Coordinates of C-alpha atoms and ligand atoms in Angstrom, one line a residue:
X1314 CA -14.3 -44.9 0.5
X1315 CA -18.0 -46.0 0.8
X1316 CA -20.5 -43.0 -0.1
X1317 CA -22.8 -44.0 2.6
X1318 CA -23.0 -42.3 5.6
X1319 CA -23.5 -43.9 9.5
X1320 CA -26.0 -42.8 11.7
X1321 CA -25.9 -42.3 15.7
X1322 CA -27.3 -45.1 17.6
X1323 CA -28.5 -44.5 21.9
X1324 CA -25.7 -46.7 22.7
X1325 CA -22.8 -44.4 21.5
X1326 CA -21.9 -46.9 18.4
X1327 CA -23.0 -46.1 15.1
X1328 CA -24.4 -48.0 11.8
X1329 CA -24.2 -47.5 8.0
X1330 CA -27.3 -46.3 6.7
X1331 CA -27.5 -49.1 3.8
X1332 CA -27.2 -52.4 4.7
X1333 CA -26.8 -55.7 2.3
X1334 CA -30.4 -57.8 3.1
X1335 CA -30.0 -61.9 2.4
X1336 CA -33.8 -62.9 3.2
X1337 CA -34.6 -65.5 0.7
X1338 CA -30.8 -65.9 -0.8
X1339 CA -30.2 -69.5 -1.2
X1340 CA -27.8 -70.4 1.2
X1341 CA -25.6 -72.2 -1.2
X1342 CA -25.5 -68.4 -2.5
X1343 CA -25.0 -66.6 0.5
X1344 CA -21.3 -66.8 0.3
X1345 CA -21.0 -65.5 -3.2
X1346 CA -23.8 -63.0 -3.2
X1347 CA -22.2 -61.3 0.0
X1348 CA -18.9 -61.5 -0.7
X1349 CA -20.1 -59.1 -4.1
X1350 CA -21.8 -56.5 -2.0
X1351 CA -18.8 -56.5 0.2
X1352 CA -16.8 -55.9 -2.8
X1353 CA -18.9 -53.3 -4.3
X1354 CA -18.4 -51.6 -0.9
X1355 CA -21.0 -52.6 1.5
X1356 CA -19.9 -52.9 5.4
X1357 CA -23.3 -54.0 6.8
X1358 CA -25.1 -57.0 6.4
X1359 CA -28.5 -57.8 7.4
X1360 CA -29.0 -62.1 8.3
X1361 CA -31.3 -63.9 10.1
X1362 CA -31.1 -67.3 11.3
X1363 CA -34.6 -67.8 10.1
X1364 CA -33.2 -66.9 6.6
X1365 CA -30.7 -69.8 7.2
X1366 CA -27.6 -68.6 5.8
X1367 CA -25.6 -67.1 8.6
X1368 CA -22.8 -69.5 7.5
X1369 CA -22.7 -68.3 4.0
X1370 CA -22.4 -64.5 5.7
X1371 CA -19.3 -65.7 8.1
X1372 CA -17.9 -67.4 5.0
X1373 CA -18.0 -64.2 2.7
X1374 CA -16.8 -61.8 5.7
X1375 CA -13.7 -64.5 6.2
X1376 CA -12.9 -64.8 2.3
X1377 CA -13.4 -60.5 1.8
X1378 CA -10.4 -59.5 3.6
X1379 CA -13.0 -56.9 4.8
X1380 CA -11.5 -56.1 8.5
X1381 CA -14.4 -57.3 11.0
X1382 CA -14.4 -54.1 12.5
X1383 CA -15.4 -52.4 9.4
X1384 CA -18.4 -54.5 8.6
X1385 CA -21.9 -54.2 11.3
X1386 CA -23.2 -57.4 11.2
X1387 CA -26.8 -57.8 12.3
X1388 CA -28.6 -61.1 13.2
X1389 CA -32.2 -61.9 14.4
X1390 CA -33.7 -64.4 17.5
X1391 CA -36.3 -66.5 16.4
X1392 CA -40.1 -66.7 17.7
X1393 CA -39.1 -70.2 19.0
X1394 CA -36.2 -68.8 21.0
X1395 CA -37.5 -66.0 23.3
X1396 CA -37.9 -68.1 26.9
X1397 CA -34.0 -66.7 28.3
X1398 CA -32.2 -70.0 28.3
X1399 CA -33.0 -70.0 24.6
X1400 CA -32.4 -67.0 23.7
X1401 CA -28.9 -67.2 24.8
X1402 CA -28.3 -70.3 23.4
X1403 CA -29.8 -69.2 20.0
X1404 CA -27.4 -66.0 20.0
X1405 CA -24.5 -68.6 20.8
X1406 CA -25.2 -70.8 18.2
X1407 CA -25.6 -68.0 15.7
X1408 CA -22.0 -66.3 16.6
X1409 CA -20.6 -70.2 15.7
X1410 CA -22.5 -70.3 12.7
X1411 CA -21.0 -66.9 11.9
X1412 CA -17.7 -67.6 12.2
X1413 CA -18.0 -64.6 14.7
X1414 CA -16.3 -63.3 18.4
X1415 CA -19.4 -60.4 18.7
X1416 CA -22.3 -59.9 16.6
X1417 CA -23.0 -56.1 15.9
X1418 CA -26.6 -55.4 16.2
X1419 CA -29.3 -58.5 17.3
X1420 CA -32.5 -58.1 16.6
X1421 CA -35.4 -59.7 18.4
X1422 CA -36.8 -61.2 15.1
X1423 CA -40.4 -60.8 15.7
X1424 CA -42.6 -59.2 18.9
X1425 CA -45.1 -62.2 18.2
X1426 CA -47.6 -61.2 21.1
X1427 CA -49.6 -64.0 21.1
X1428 CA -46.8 -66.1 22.7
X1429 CA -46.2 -63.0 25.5
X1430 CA -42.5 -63.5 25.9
X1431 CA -40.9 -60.8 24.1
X1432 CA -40.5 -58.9 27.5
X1433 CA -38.2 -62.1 28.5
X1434 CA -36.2 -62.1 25.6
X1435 CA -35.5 -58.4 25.7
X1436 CA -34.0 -59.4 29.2
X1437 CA -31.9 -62.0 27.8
X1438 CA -31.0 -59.6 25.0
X1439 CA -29.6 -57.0 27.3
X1440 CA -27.8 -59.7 29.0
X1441 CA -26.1 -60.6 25.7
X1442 CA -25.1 -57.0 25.2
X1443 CA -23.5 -56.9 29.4
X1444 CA -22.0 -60.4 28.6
X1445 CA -20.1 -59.1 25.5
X1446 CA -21.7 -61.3 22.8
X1447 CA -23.6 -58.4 21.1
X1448 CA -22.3 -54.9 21.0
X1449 CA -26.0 -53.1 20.2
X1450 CA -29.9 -54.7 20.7
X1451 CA -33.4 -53.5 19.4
X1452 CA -36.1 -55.4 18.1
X1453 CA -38.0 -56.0 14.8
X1454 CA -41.7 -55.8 14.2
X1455 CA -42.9 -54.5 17.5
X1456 CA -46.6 -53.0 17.1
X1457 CA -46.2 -49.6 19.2
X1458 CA -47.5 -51.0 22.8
X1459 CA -45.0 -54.1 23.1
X1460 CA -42.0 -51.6 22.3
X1461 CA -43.5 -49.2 24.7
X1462 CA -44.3 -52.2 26.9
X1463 CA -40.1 -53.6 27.1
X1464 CA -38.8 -50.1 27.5
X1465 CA -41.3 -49.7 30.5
X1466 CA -40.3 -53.1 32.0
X1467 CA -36.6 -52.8 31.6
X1468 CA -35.5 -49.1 31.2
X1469 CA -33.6 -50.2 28.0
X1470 CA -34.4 -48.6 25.0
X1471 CA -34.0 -50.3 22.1
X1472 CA -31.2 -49.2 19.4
X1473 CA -33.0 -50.0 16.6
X1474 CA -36.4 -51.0 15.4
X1475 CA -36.6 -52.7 12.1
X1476 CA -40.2 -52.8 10.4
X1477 CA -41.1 -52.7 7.0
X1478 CA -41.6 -49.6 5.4
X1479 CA -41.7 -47.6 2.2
X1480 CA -43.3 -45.2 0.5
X1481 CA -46.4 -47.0 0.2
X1482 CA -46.3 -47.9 4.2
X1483 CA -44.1 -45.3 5.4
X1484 CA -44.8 -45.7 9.2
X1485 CA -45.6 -43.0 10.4
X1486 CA -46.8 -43.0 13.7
X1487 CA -43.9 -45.7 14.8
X1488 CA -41.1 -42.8 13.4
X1489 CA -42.2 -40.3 15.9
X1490 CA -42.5 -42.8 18.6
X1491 CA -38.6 -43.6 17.7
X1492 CA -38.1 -40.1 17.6
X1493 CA -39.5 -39.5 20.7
X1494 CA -37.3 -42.7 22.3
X1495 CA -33.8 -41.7 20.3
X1496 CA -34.0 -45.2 18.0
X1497 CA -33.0 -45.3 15.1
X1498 CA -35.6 -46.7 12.4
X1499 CA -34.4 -49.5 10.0
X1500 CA -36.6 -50.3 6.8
X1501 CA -36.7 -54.2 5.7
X1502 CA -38.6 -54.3 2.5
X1503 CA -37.6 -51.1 1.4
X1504 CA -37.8 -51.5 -2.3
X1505 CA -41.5 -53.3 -1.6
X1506 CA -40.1 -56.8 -2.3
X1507 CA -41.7 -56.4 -5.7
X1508 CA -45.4 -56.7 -3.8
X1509 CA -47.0 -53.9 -5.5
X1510 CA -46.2 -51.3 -8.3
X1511 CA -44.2 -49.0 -6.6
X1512 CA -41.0 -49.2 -8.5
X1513 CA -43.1 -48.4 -11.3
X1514 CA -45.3 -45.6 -10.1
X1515 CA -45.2 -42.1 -11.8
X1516 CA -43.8 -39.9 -9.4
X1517 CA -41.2 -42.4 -8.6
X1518 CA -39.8 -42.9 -12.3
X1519 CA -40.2 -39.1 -13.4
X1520 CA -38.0 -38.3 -10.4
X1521 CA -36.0 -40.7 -11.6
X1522 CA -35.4 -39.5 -15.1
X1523 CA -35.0 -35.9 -13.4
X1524 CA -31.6 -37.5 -11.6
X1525 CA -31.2 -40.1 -14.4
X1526 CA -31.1 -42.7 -11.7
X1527 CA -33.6 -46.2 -11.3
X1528 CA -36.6 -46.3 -9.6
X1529 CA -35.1 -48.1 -7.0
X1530 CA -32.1 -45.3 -6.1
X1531 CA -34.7 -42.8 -5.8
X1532 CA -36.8 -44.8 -3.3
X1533 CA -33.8 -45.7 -1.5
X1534 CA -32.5 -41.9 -1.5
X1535 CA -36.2 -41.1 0.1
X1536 CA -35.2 -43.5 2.7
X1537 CA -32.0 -41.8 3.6
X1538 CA -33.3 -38.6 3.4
X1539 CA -35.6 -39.4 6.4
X1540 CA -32.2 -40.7 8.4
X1541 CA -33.6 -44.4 8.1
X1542 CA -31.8 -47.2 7.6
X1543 CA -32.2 -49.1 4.5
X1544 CA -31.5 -53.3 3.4
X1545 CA -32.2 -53.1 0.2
X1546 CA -31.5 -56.7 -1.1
X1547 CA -30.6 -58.3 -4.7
X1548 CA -28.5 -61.2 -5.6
X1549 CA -28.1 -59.3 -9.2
X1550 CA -24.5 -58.2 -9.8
X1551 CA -25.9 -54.8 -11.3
X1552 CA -28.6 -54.8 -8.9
X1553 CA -26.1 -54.7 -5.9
X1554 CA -24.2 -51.7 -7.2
X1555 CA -27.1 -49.9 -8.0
X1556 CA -28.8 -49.9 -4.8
X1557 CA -25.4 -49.1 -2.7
X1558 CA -24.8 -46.1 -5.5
X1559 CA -28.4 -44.4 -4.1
X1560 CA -26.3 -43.0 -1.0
X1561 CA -25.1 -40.5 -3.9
X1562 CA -28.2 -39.3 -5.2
X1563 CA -30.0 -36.3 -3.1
X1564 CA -33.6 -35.4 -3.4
X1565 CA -34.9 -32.0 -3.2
X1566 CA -37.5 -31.6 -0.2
X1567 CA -39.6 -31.3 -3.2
X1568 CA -39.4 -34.5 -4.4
X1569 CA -39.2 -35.7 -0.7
X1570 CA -42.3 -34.6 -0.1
X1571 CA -43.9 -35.2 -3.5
X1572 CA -42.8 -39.4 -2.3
X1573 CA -43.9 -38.5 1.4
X1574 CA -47.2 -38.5 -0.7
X1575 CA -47.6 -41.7 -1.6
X1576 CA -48.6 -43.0 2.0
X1577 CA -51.4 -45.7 1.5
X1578 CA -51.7 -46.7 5.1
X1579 CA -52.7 -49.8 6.5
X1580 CA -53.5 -50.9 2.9
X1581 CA -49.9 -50.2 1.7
X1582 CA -48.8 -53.3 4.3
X1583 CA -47.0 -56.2 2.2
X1584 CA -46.3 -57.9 4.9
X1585 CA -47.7 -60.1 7.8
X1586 CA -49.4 -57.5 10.5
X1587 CA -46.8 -57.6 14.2
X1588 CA -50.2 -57.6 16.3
X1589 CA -51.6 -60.2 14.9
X1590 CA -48.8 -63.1 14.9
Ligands
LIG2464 P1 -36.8 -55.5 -0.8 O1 -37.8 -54.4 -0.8 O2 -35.4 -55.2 -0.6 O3 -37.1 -56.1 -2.2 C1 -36.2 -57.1 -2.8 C2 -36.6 -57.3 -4.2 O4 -36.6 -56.1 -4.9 C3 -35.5 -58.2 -4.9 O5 -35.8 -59.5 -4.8 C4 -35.7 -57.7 -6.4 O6 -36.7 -58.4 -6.9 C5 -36.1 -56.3 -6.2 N1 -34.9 -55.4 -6.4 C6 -33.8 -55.2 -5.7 N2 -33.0 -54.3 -6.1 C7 -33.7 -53.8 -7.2 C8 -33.3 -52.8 -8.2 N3 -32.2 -52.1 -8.1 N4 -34.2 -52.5 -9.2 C9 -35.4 -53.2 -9.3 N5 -35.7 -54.2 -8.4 C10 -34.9 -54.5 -7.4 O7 -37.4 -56.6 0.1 P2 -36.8 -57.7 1.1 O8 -35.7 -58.5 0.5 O9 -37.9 -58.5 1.6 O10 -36.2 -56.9 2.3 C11 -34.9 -56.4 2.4 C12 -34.2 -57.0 3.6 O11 -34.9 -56.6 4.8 C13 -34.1 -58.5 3.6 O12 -33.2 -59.1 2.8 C14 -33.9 -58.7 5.1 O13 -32.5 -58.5 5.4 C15 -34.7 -57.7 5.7 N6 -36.1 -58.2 6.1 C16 -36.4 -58.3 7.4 C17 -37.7 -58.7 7.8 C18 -38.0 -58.8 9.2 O14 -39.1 -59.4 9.5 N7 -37.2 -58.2 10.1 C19 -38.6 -59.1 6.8 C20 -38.3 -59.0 5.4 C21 -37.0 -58.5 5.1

C-alpha cells in the first residue's frame, strides 16, 4: 500500500498527493528512472512533451505491470500548440507517444500572455475532456488574471494549477485564489531544483534531525501539510525512495509554521516570471 494520500479534485476524480517529476531526465532514462519510482510505489507521474520523454513514461508504465488505472498520468500542451486545431492534435500525438487510451490530468504547459491564446486552448482543453481523451484539465503557470480570465470566459474551473512553489516562494496569494475556486494547487520545483540554499537552511535541517528525516522529506511533508501536491523529481535510486517516504513524516503546526516563515516573496522566484513570457 502507498503511504501517500489522494486529494479531491472539482471534477469528482481524485490525485495522489506526490507525483514522480521527469523534467530534464534524459529520455534514453526515462524508461528506467520511472519504471524505479513505479517500483518504489509511485502511481503518478508528472511529463511534458516539452521534456521529451513521454515515450520513455508509456514504456515504463507498459513494462511495471502497474494497472493503468492505478497510475494518474499528467502531460502538458506546449506554447506552440494553443491555436484549437493544435491543441488537439498536440494531445493526440502525446496519447501515441504514451502508449495511452486517456491521459489523466493535461495541463496547459504555460499561460504565455504575450501570445494571447491561452483562452483558446482552454476551449480546446475542455473539448478534450467532453471527447474522452483527458479525464481532468487545469493549467500551469497562470499569473492570477489569465486564470481568472479562462474561468470567466468559459465557466470551467480549472482542476489544477501547477506553479512553482516552496518554502522560499510559497504562493501565497495564488493558494487563496484556488481556495476560493475549489483547485487543487500542485508545486513543480518543490525541493527548489537545487536554485538556492534551501535544502540546507537551519530551520529546515534542525527539523529534520528532530524527525531524523533529510532536508528534503521535511520540505516535502510542509508541502503536504498544506494539501498541495508535490513532483518532487530525482533520477537517484535513494533519492526516489526518500522523497516518496516524506508522505510518512508529519510536522507539528509548529514546525509548519516555523517553514511558513521562510517566505521570501518575489525574490524567492527560481524560475521564469508567467507575466512576463
Ligand atoms: P525539484 O525541486 O524537484 O528539484 C529537483 C532536484 O532536487 C534534483 O535534480 C536533485 O538535484 C534535487 N533532489 C531531488 N531529491 C532530492 C533529495 N531527496 N535530497 C536532495 N536533493 C534532492 O525541481 P524540478 O525537477 O524542476 O521540479 C519537479 C517537477 O516539477 C519536474 O520534474 C516537472 O515534472 C515539474 N516541473 C514543471 C514545470 C512547469 O513549468 N509546469 C517547471 C519545472 C518543473
Amino acid at each position: 500500500m502507498s503511504p501517500v494520500t489522494s486529494v479531491p479534485l472539482n471534477d469528482g476524480r481524485s490525485i495522489p498527493q506526490i507525483g514522480y517529476g521527469v523534467f530534464k531526465v534524459d529520455a534514453a532514462v526515462t524508461a528506467d528512472v520511472t519504471g524505479q519510482a513505479l517500483a518504489a510505489g509511485y502511481r503518478h507521474i508528472d511529463t511534458a512533451k516539452i521534456y521529451g520523454n513521454e515515450e520513455g513514461v508509456g514504456q515504463a508504465l507498459r513494462d511495471s505491470g502497474v494497472a493503468r488505472d492505478e497510475v494518474f498520468v499528467t502531460t502538458k500542451l506546449w506554447d506552440d500548440a494553443h491555436a484549437h486545431d493544435d491543441a488537439i492534435a498536440a494531445c493526440e500525438a502525446s496519447l501515441e507517444r504514451l502508449g495511452l487510451e486517456q491521459i489523466d490530468l493535461y495541463l496547459i504547459h504555460w499561460a504565455t500572455p504575450s501570445q494571447g491564446q491561452y483562452v483558446e486552448a482552454w476551449k480546446a482543453l475542455i473539448e478534450l475532456r467532453e471527447r474522452g481523451l483527458v479525464r481532468s484539465i487545469g493549467v500551469s503557470n497562470f499569473p492570477l488574471p489569465q486564470l481568472e480570465e479562462i474561468i470567466e470566459a468559459t465557466g470551467e474551473v480549472p482542476a489544477v494549477h501547477q506553479i512553482e512553489l516552496h518554502p522560499y516562494f510559497p504562493q501565497l496569494e495564488l493558494r487563496e485564489a484556488h481556495a476560493r475556486h475549489g483547485i487543487v494547487t500542485e508545486s513543480w520545483g518543490p525541493l527548489g531544483q537545487g536554485k538556492s540554499d534551501l535544502l540546507e537552511n537551519a530551520v529546515i535541517t534542525e527539523i529534520a534531525s528532530a524527525h531524523e528525516a533529510t532536508p528534503a522529506q521535511v520540505v516535502l511533508a510542509w508541502h503536504l501539510s498544506h494539501g498541495i501536491v508535490a513532483l518532487p523529481k530525482s533520477v537517484t535510486p535513494s533519492r526516489i525512495v526518500e522523497n516518496l517516504a516524506a508522505a510518512e513524516l508529519v510536522l507539528s503546526a509548529e514546525e509548519i509554521a516555523a517553514i511558513d516563515s521562510l517566505d521570501r516573496g518575489e525574490a524567492g522566484r527560481g524560475g521564469t516570471d508567467p507575466a512576463t513570457k
